[in-house]
Amino acid sequence: MKIKSSVLSIILFSTATTLTLSLNPAWSQDKSGSRINFLCKNTFDSASSEYLPPTLAWIPEQKKHRRIIIWKSHYFRNRTPQERCQTVSQDFQRFYDAGTLKYLTNGKLKGNPVICVVEEAGNKCNYENKLFQVKNYKISEIILYRLIAILVSASNEPLYQ
């Protein structure tokens, strides 16, 4: 079954820049049964020559998995890479299923830099829309750009976190 050709828009916005990107039709949200599924599954990473947990997206139209984020860092000592992978993969799926995976932004929660999904451009990060925390706010915008490039198929290289 083909996915509808409607386009899911993702807008990247920060204090200085607004960038609009559109996901290709394979990423469009569809309630007809052929839908993207986000999951966490240990896979062999040839770049590091080890098994790591990536957040994957199954794209039915392309009949393949796309690696979105590879969880490697032990910087966040309270959560393992596997735990972060499970949580973020579930959150991607929750936002996708709710039809709210439209806009991504970066922000801070309790002083910690985060990447979030927001329903409208201009909305801010909160605990209900947080995808994941990053190490440094200064690079959160770069992480956001890279994440969007992966989601719109402009990059095949997954994001390492």
PDB file of C-alpha atoms in Angstrom, residues 1-142:
ATOM      1  CA  MET A   1       0.000   0.000   0.000  1.00  0.00           C
ATOM      2  CA  LYS A   2       1.421   3.391  -0.933  1.00  0.00           C
ATOM      3  CA  ILE A   3       1.805   6.138   1.620  1.00  0.00           C
ATOM      4  CA  LYS A   4      -0.133   9.300   0.880  1.00  0.00           C
ATOM      5  CA  SER A   5       1.912  11.954  -0.861  1.00  0.00           C
ATOM      6  CA  SER A   6       1.197  14.699   1.643  1.00  0.00           C
ATOM      7  CA  VAL A   7       4.286  16.397   2.946  1.00  0.00           C
ATOM      8  CA  LEU A   8       5.292  16.575   6.571  1.00  0.00           C
ATOM      9  CA  SER A   9       7.029  19.860   7.277  1.00  0.00           C
ATOM     10  CA  ILE A  10       9.731  20.257   9.827  1.00  0.00           C
ATOM     11  CA  ILE A  11      10.891  23.691  10.762  1.00  0.00           C
ATOM     12  CA  LEU A  12      14.182  24.356  12.421  1.00  0.00           C
ATOM     13  CA  PHE A  13      14.233  27.524  14.393  1.00  0.00           C
ATOM     14  CA  SER A  14      16.622  29.157  16.776  1.00  0.00           C
ATOM     15  CA  THR A  15      17.068  32.671  18.046  1.00  0.00           C
ATOM     16  CA  ALA A  16      18.666  33.819  14.792  1.00  0.00           C
ATOM     17  CA  THR A  17      17.658  31.440  12.033  1.00  0.00           C
ATOM     18  CA  THR A  18      14.500  29.863  10.684  1.00  0.00           C
ATOM     19  CA  LEU A  19      14.887  27.087   8.157  1.00  0.00           C
ATOM     20  CA  THR A  20      11.986  25.214   6.607  1.00  0.00           C
ATOM     21  CA  LEU A  21      12.541  21.668   5.421  1.00  0.00           C
ATOM     22  CA  SER A  22      10.040  19.225   3.991  1.00  0.00           C
ATOM     23  CA  LEU A  23      10.190  15.496   4.435  1.00  0.00           C
ATOM     24  CA  ASN A  24       9.687  13.406   1.354  1.00  0.00           C
ATOM     25  CA  PRO A  25       6.381  11.555   0.934  1.00  0.00           C
ATOM     26  CA  ALA A  26       7.839   8.376   2.407  1.00  0.00           C
ATOM     27  CA  TRP A  27       7.915  10.177   5.760  1.00  0.00           C
ATOM     28  CA  SER A  28       4.394  11.580   5.575  1.00  0.00           C
ATOM     29  CA  GLN A  29       2.089  10.596   8.375  1.00  0.00           C
ATOM     30  CA  ASP A  30      -0.575   8.145   7.310  1.00  0.00           C
ATOM     31  CA  LYS A  31      -3.209   6.293   9.284  1.00  0.00           C
ATOM     32  CA  SER A  32      -3.836   3.675   6.562  1.00  0.00           C
ATOM     33  CA  GLY A  33      -1.527   0.990   7.934  1.00  0.00           C
ATOM     34  CA  SER A  34       1.657   1.736   6.017  1.00  0.00           C
ATOM     35  CA  ARG A  35       3.446   3.891   8.479  1.00  0.00           C
ATOM     36  CA  ILE A  36       6.902   4.607   9.723  1.00  0.00           C
ATOM     37  CA  ASN A  37       7.933   2.706  12.827  1.00  0.00           C
ATOM     38  CA  PHE A  38      10.679   3.898  15.148  1.00  0.00           C
ATOM     39  CA  LEU A  39      12.561   1.298  17.151  1.00  0.00           C
ATOM     40  CA  CYS A  40      15.754   0.604  19.046  1.00  0.00           C
ATOM     41  CA  LYS A  41      17.693  -2.488  18.036  1.00  0.00           C
ATOM     42  CA  ASN A  42      21.383  -3.237  18.565  1.00  0.00           C
ATOM     43  CA  THR A  43      23.206  -3.283  15.259  1.00  0.00           C
ATOM     44  CA  PHE A  44      26.816  -3.538  14.181  1.00  0.00           C
ATOM     45  CA  ASP A  45      28.316  -0.114  13.579  1.00  0.00           C
ATOM     46  CA  SER A  46      31.140  -0.368  11.056  1.00  0.00           C
ATOM     47  CA  ALA A  47      32.457   3.090  11.956  1.00  0.00           C
ATOM     48  CA  SER A  48      33.254   1.998  15.520  1.00  0.00           C
ATOM     49  CA  SER A  49      33.481  -1.787  14.886  1.00  0.00           C
ATOM     50  CA  GLU A  50      31.097  -2.550  17.737  1.00  0.00           C
ATOM     51  CA  TYR A  51      27.443  -3.267  18.396  1.00  0.00           C
ATOM     52  CA  LEU A  52      25.605  -0.097  19.388  1.00  0.00           C
ATOM     53  CA  PRO A  53      21.935   0.738  19.928  1.00  0.00           C
ATOM     54  CA  PRO A  54      20.564   3.011  17.185  1.00  0.00           C
ATOM     55  CA  THR A  55      17.205   4.677  16.920  1.00  0.00           C
ATOM     56  CA  LEU A  56      15.953   3.272  13.605  1.00  0.00           C
ATOM     57  CA  ALA A  57      13.043   4.256  11.421  1.00  0.00           C
ATOM     58  CA  TRP A  58      11.388   1.559   9.314  1.00  0.00           C
ATOM     59  CA  ILE A  59      10.222   3.249   6.110  1.00  0.00           C
ATOM     60  CA  PRO A  60       7.708   0.943   4.358  1.00  0.00           C
ATOM     61  CA  GLU A  61       7.861   2.731   1.009  1.00  0.00           C
ATOM     62  CA  GLN A  62      11.640   2.238   0.873  1.00  0.00           C
ATOM     63  CA  LYS A  63      11.439  -1.223   2.497  1.00  0.00           C
ATOM     64  CA  LYS A  64      14.404  -0.499   4.732  1.00  0.00           C
ATOM     65  CA  HIS A  65      15.533   0.824   8.061  1.00  0.00           C
ATOM     66  CA  ARG A  66      17.181   4.217   8.315  1.00  0.00           C
ATOM     67  CA  ARG A  67      19.591   4.850  11.178  1.00  0.00           C
ATOM     68  CA  ILE A  68      18.642   8.147  12.816  1.00  0.00           C
ATOM     69  CA  ILE A  69      20.743   8.289  15.990  1.00  0.00           C
ATOM     70  CA  ILE A  70      23.435   5.901  17.192  1.00  0.00           C
ATOM     71  CA  TRP A  71      23.657   5.955  20.970  1.00  0.00           C
ATOM     72  CA  LYS A  72      27.268   5.630  22.054  1.00  0.00           C
ATOM     73  CA  SER A  73      28.074   8.248  24.687  1.00  0.00           C
ATOM     74  CA  HIS A  74      28.235   7.436  28.389  1.00  0.00           C
ATOM     75  CA  TYR A  75      28.292  11.167  29.196  1.00  0.00           C
ATOM     76  CA  PHE A  76      24.871  10.945  30.841  1.00  0.00           C
ATOM     77  CA  ARG A  77      25.809   8.593  33.660  1.00  0.00           C
ATOM     78  CA  ASN A  78      22.279   8.176  34.937  1.00  0.00           C
ATOM     79  CA  ARG A  79      21.213   6.479  31.659  1.00  0.00           C
ATOM     80  CA  THR A  80      22.972   3.978  29.433  1.00  0.00           C
ATOM     81  CA  PRO A  81      23.079   4.371  25.656  1.00  0.00           C
ATOM     82  CA  GLN A  82      20.590   1.457  25.447  1.00  0.00           C
ATOM     83  CA  GLU A  83      18.158   3.209  27.826  1.00  0.00           C
ATOM     84  CA  ARG A  84      18.425   6.480  25.901  1.00  0.00           C
ATOM     85  CA  CYS A  85      17.841   4.617  22.635  1.00  0.00           C
ATOM     86  CA  GLN A  86      14.709   2.894  23.976  1.00  0.00           C
ATOM     87  CA  THR A  87      13.238   6.103  25.386  1.00  0.00           C
ATOM     88  CA  VAL A  88      13.959   8.309  22.375  1.00  0.00           C
ATOM     89  CA  SER A  89      12.749   5.678  19.889  1.00  0.00           C
ATOM     90  CA  GLN A  90       9.473   5.369  21.829  1.00  0.00           C
ATOM     91  CA  ASP A  91       9.139   9.148  21.940  1.00  0.00           C
ATOM     92  CA  PHE A  92       9.712   9.479  18.179  1.00  0.00           C
ATOM     93  CA  GLN A  93       6.955   6.883  17.682  1.00  0.00           C
ATOM     94  CA  ARG A  94       4.616   8.614  20.141  1.00  0.00           C
ATOM     95  CA  PHE A  95       5.036  11.993  18.404  1.00  0.00           C
ATOM     96  CA  TYR A  96       4.689  10.406  14.971  1.00  0.00           C
ATOM     97  CA  ASP A  97       1.536   8.483  15.937  1.00  0.00           C
ATOM     98  CA  ALA A  98      -0.001  11.621  17.447  1.00  0.00           C
ATOM     99  CA  GLY A  99       0.703  13.549  14.229  1.00  0.00           C
ATOM    100  CA  THR A 100       2.888  16.060  16.076  1.00  0.00           C
ATOM    101  CA  LEU A 101       6.274  15.203  14.553  1.00  0.00           C
ATOM    102  CA  LYS A 102       6.255  18.409  12.544  1.00  0.00           C
ATOM    103  CA  TYR A 103       8.652  20.895  14.086  1.00  0.00           C
ATOM    104  CA  LEU A 104      11.974  20.382  15.834  1.00  0.00           C
ATOM    105  CA  THR A 105      13.803  22.889  17.970  1.00  0.00           C
ATOM    106  CA  ASN A 106      16.505  23.143  20.575  1.00  0.00           C
ATOM    107  CA  GLY A 107      16.173  24.688  24.012  1.00  0.00           C
ATOM    108  CA  LYS A 108      16.970  24.275  27.678  1.00  0.00           C
ATOM    109  CA  LEU A 109      15.159  22.534  30.511  1.00  0.00           C
ATOM    110  CA  LYS A 110      16.463  23.267  34.004  1.00  0.00           C
ATOM    111  CA  GLY A 111      19.592  24.622  32.328  1.00  0.00           C
ATOM    112  CA  ASN A 112      20.190  21.432  30.320  1.00  0.00           C
ATOM    113  CA  PRO A 113      20.333  21.651  26.496  1.00  0.00           C
ATOM    114  CA  VAL A 114      17.674  19.545  24.747  1.00  0.00           C
ATOM    115  CA  ILE A 115      16.200  18.734  21.342  1.00  0.00           C
ATOM    116  CA  CYS A 116      12.383  18.865  21.252  1.00  0.00           C
ATOM    117  CA  VAL A 117       9.363  18.270  19.036  1.00  0.00           C
ATOM    118  CA  VAL A 118       6.922  21.200  19.022  1.00  0.00           C
ATOM    119  CA  GLU A 119       3.517  21.494  17.392  1.00  0.00           C
ATOM    120  CA  GLU A 120       3.970  25.035  16.084  1.00  0.00           C
ATOM    121  CA  ALA A 121       6.917  27.191  15.101  1.00  0.00           C
ATOM    122  CA  GLY A 122       7.819  29.411  18.026  1.00  0.00           C
ATOM    123  CA  ASN A 123       6.781  26.934  20.726  1.00  0.00           C
ATOM    124  CA  LYS A 124       9.363  26.159  23.368  1.00  0.00           C
ATOM    125  CA  CYS A 125      10.735  22.954  24.836  1.00  0.00           C
ATOM    126  CA  ASN A 126       9.025  21.419  27.854  1.00  0.00           C
ATOM    127  CA  TYR A 127       9.103  18.019  29.533  1.00  0.00           C
ATOM    128  CA  GLU A 128       6.227  16.684  27.401  1.00  0.00           C
ATOM    129  CA  ASN A 129       7.929  17.453  24.066  1.00  0.00           C
ATOM    130  CA  LYS A 130      11.576  16.688  24.882  1.00  0.00           C
ATOM    131  CA  LEU A 131      13.251  14.136  22.603  1.00  0.00           C
ATOM    132  CA  PHE A 132      16.699  14.022  24.174  1.00  0.00           C
ATOM    133  CA  GLN A 133      19.304  15.965  26.094  1.00  0.00           C
ATOM    134  CA  VAL A 134      22.603  16.972  24.494  1.00  0.00           C
ATOM    135  CA  LYS A 135      25.960  17.675  26.113  1.00  0.00           C
ATOM    136  CA  ASN A 136      26.374  21.310  25.192  1.00  0.00           C
ATOM    137  CA  TYR A 137      23.931  24.045  24.221  1.00  0.00           C
ATOM    138  CA  LYS A 138      26.460  25.616  21.834  1.00  0.00           C
ATOM    139  CA  ILE A 139      26.373  22.522  19.623  1.00  0.00           C
ATOM    140  CA  SER A 140      22.650  21.794  20.027  1.00  0.00           C
ATOM    141  CA  GLU A 141      21.877  23.820  16.912  1.00  0.00           C
ATOM    142  CA  ILE A 142      24.397  21.788  14.891  1.00  0.00           C
TER     143      ILE A 142
END
